[in-house]
C-alpha positions as a LaTeX table, in Angstrom:
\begin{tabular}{lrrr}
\hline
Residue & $x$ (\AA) & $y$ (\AA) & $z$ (\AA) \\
\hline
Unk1 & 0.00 & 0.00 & 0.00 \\
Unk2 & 0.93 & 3.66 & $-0.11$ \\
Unk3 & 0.73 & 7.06 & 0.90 \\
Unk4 & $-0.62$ & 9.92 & $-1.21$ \\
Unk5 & 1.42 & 12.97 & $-0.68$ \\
Unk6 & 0.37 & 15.56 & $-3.24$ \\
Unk7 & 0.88 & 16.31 & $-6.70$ \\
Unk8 & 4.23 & 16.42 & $-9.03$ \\
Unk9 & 4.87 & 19.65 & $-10.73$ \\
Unk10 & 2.90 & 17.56 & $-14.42$ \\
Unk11 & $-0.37$ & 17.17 & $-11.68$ \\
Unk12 & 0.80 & 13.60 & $-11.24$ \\
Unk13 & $-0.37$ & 11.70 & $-7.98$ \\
Unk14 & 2.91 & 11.47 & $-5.92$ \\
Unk15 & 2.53 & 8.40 & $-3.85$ \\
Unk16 & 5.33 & 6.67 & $-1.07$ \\
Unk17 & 5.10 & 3.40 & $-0.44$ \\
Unk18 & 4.56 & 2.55 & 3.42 \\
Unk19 & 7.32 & 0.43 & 3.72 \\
Unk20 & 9.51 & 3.65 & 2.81 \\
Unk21 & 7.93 & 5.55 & 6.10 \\
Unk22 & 10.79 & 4.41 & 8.02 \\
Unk23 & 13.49 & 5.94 & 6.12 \\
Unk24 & 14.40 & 9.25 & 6.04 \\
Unk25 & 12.56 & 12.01 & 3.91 \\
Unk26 & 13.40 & 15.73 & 3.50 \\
Unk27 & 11.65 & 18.50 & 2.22 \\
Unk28 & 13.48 & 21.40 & 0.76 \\
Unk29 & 11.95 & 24.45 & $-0.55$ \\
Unk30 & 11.65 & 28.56 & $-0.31$ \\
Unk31 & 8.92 & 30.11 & 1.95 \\
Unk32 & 5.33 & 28.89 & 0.20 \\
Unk33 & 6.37 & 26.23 & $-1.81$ \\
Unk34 & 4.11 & 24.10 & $-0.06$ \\
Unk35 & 6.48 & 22.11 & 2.81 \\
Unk36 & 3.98 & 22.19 & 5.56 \\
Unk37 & 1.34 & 20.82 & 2.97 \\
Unk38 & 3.07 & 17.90 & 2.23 \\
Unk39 & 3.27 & 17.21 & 5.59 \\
Unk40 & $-0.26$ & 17.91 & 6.47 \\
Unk41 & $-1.06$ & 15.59 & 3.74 \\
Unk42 & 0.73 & 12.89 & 5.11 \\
Unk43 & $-0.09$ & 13.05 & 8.76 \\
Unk44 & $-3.62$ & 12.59 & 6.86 \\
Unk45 & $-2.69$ & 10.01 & 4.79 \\
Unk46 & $-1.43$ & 8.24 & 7.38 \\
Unk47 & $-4.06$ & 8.97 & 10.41 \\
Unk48 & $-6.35$ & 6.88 & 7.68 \\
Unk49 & $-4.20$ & 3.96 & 7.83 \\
Unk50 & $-4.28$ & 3.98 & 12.03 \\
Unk51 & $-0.03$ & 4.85 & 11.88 \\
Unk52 & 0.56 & 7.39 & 14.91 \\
Unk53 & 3.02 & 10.61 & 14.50 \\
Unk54 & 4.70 & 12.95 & 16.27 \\
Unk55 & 5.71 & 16.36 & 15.38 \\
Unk56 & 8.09 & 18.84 & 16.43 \\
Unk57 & 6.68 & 22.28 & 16.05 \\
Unk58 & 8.95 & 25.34 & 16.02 \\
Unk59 & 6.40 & 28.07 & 14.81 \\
Unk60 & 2.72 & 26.53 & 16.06 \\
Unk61 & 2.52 & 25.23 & 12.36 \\
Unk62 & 0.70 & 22.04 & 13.43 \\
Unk63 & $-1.83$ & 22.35 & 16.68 \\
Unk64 & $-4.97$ & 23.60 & 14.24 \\
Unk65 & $-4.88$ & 20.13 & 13.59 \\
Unk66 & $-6.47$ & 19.64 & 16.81 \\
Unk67 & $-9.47$ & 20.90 & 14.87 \\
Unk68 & $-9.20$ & 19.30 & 11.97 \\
Unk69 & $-11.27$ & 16.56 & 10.25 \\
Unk70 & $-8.19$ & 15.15 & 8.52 \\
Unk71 & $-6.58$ & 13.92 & 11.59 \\
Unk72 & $-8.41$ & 12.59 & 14.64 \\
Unk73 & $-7.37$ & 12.43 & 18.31 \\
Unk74 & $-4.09$ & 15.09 & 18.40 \\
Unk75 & $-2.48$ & 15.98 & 21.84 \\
Unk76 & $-0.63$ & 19.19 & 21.66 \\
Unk77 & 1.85 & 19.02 & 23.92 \\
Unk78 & 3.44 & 23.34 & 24.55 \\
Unk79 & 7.25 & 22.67 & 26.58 \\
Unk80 & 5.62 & 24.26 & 29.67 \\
Unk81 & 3.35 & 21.55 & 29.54 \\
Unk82 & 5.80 & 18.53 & 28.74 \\
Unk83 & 7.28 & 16.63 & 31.20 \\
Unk84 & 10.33 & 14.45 & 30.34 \\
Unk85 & 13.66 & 12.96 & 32.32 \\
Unk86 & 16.36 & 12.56 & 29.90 \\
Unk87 & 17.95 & 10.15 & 32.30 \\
Unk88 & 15.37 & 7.65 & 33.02 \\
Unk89 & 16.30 & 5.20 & 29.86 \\
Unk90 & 13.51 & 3.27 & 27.61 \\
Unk91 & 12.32 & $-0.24$ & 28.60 \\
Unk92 & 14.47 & $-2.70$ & 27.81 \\
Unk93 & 17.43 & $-0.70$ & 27.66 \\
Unk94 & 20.13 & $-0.98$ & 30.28 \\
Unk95 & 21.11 & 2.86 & 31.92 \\
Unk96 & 24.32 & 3.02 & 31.14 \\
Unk97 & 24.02 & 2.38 & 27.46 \\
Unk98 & 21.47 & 5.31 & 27.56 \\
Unk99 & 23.92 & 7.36 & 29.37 \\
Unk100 & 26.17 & 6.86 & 26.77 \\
Unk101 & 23.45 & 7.75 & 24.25 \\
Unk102 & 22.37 & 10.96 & 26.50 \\
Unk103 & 26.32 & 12.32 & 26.33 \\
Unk104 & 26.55 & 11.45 & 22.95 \\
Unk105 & 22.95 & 13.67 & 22.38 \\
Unk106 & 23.84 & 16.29 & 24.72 \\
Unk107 & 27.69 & 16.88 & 23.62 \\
Unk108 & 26.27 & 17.38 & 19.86 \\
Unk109 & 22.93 & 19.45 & 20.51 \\
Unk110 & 25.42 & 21.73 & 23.00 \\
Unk111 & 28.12 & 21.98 & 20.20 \\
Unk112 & 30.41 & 20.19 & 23.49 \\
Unk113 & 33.26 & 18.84 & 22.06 \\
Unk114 & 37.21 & 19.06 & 22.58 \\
Unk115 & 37.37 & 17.10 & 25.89 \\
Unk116 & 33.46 & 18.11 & 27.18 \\
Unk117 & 32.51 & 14.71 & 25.89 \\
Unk118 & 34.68 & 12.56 & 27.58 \\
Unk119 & 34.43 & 14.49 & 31.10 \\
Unk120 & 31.13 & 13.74 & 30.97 \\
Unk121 & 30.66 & 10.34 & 29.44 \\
Unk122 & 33.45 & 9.64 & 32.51 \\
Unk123 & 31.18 & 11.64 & 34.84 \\
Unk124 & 27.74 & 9.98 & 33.83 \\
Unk125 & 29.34 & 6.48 & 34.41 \\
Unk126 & 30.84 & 7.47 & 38.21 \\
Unk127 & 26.83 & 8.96 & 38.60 \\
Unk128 & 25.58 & 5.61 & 37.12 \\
Unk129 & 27.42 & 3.77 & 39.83 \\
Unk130 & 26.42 & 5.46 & 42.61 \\
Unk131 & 22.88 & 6.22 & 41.94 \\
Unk132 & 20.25 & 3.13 & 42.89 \\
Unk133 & 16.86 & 5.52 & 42.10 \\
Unk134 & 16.11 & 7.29 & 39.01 \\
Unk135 & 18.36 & 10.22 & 39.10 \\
Unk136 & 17.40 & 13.63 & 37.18 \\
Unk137 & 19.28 & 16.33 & 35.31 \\
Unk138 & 19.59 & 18.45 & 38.57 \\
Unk139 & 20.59 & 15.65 & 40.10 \\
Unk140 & 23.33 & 15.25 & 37.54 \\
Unk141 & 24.57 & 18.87 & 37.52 \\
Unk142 & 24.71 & 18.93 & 41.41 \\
Unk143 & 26.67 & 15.65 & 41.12 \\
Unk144 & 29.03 & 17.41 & 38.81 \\
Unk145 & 29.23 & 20.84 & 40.14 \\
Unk146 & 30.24 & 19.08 & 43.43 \\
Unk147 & 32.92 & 16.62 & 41.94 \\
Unk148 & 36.93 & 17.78 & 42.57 \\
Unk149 & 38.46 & 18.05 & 39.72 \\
Unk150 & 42.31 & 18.27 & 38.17 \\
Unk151 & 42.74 & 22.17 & 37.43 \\
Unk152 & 43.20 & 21.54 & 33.71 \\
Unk153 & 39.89 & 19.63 & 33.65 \\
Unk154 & 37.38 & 22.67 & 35.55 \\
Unk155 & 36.98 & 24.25 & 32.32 \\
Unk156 & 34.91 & 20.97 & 30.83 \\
Unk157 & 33.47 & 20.69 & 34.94 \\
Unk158 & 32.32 & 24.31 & 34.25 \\
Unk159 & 31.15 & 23.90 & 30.99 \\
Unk160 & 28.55 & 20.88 & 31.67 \\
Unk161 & 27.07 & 22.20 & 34.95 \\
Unk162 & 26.97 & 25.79 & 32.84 \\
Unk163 & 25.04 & 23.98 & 30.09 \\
Unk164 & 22.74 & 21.79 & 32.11 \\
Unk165 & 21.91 & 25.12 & 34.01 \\
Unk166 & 21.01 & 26.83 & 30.60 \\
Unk167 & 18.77 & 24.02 & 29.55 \\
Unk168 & 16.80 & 24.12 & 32.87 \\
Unk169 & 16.44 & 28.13 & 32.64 \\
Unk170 & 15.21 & 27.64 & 29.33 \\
Unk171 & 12.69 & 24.75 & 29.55 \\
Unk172 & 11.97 & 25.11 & 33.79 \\
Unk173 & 9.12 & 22.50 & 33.63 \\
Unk174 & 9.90 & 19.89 & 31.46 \\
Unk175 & 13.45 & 18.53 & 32.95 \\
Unk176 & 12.16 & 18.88 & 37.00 \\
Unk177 & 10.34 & 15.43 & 37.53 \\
Unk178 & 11.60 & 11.60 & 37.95 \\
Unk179 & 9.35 & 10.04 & 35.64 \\
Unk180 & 7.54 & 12.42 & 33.07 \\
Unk181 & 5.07 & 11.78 & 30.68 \\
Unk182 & 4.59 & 7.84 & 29.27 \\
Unk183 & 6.45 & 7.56 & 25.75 \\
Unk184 & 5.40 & 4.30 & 24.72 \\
Unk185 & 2.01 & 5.65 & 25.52 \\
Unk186 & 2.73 & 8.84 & 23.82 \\
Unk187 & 4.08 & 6.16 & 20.70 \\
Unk188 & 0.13 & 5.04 & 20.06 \\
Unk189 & $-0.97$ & 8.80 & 19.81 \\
Unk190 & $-0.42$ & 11.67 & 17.14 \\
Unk191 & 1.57 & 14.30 & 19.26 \\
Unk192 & 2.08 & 17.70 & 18.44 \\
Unk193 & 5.60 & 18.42 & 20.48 \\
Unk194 & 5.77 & 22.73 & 20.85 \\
Unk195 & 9.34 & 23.84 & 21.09 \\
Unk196 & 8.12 & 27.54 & 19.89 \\
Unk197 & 10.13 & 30.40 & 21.67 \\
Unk198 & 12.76 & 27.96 & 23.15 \\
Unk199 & 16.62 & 28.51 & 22.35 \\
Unk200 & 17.55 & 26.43 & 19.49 \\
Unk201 & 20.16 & 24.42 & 21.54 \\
Unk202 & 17.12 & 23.69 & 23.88 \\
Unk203 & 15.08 & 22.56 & 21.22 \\
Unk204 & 17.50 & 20.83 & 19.40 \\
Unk205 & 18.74 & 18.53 & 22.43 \\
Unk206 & 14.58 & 17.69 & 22.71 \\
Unk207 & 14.37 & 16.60 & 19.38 \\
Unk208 & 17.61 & 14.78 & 19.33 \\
Unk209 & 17.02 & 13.07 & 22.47 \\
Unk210 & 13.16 & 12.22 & 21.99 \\
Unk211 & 14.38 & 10.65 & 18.62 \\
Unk212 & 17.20 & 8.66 & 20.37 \\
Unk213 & 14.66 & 7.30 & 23.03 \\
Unk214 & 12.54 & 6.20 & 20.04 \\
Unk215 & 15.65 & 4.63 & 18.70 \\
Unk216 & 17.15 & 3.03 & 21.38 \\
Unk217 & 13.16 & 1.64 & 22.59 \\
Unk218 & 12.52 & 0.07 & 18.72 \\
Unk219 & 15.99 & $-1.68$ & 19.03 \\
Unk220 & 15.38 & $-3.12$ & 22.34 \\
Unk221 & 12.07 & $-4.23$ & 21.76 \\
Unk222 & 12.91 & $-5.87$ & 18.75 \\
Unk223 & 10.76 & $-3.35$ & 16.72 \\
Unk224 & 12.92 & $-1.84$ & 13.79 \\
Unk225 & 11.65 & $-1.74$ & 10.25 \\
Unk226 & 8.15 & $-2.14$ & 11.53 \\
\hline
\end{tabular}
């Protein structure tokens, strides 16, 4: 079966197959060329066929579709409302290979690099060991902030507890709980994800990291190419 996603630039039907909705697709264009069509269009396309989305909204593009009679049952979900622990790992996934997946997320979305990365992947793994609950990012940056460090090395110390700092000033809500909201719930629903008015670091470490959970959650349950 397939997807109908608009029309080619002859009027041609431009179908995908579904198969091909696990691959990568990207839409390039100037302003009004019609990028947030084809993407209404297939949300539509592919509400009919009972396949669940999520979308991350930057501009407030996408929550009229809680009103639409394309798409049934969206949840809008604004970052002051969103609740999320980017330590507490997927099932099935052991923490400290989604530690290494968090520095690996965080380092990139932060630009962190030239020793950042490996203070912290050496940090998360000391934290790993002696944390038996469900640890959060303020837990993290306290544990950091609090570590003694070689002289040479403060500037990375300073750097992480700096950054964690900027994401919780940005995003206050969202990064403050244990548990947050249910993902694999949040997996059988179409989700409207509003980053809008964020800091682009902020946002991009959301998207990164909500796309690594999904990742990381397929793999362990055995779920990729599905």
């Amino acid at each position: 079966s397939s997807v109908k996603v608009g029309r080619g630039w002859k009027g041609g039907v431009v179908s995908l197959p579904v198969d091909s909705l696990t691959k990568q697709l990207l839409a390039v264009g100037q302003t009004g060329s019609g990028k947030t069509t084809l993407f209404y269009n297939l949300m539509s396309e592919i509400d009919d066929l009972d396949i669940p989305f999520w979308a991350f909204d930057l501009k407030q593009d996408y929550r009229h579709l809680v009103k639409s009679e394309e798409v049934d049952d969206v949840l809008v979900l604004p970052v002051e409302k969103f609740r999320f622990n980017p330590l507490k790992p997927p099932p099935g996934v052991e923490p400290g290979d989604w530690y290494s997946t968090f520095m690996e997320v965080f380092c990139d979305s932060q630009g962190l690099l030239g020793g950042s990365d490996r203070f912290l992947d050496e940090q998360l793994h000391q934290f790993h060991n002696q944390n038996s609950g469900q640890p959060t990012l303020l837990d993290l940056k306290n544990y950091i902030q609090d570590q003694s460090v070689a002289p040479h090395r403060r500037q990375f110390q300073d750097r992480i507890r700096t950054t964690i700092g900027r994401l919780y000033r940005d995003a206050p809500h969202t990064f403050t709980v244990q548990q947050g909201y249910d993902l694999e719930e949040l997996l059988q629903r179409n989700v409207v994800f509003e980053f809008e008015g964020l800091k682009s670091t902020t946002a991009n470490f959301l998207m990164e990291i909500l796309i690594g959970w999904i990742y990381e959650y397929r793999k362990a349950q055995n779920h990729r190419g599905d």
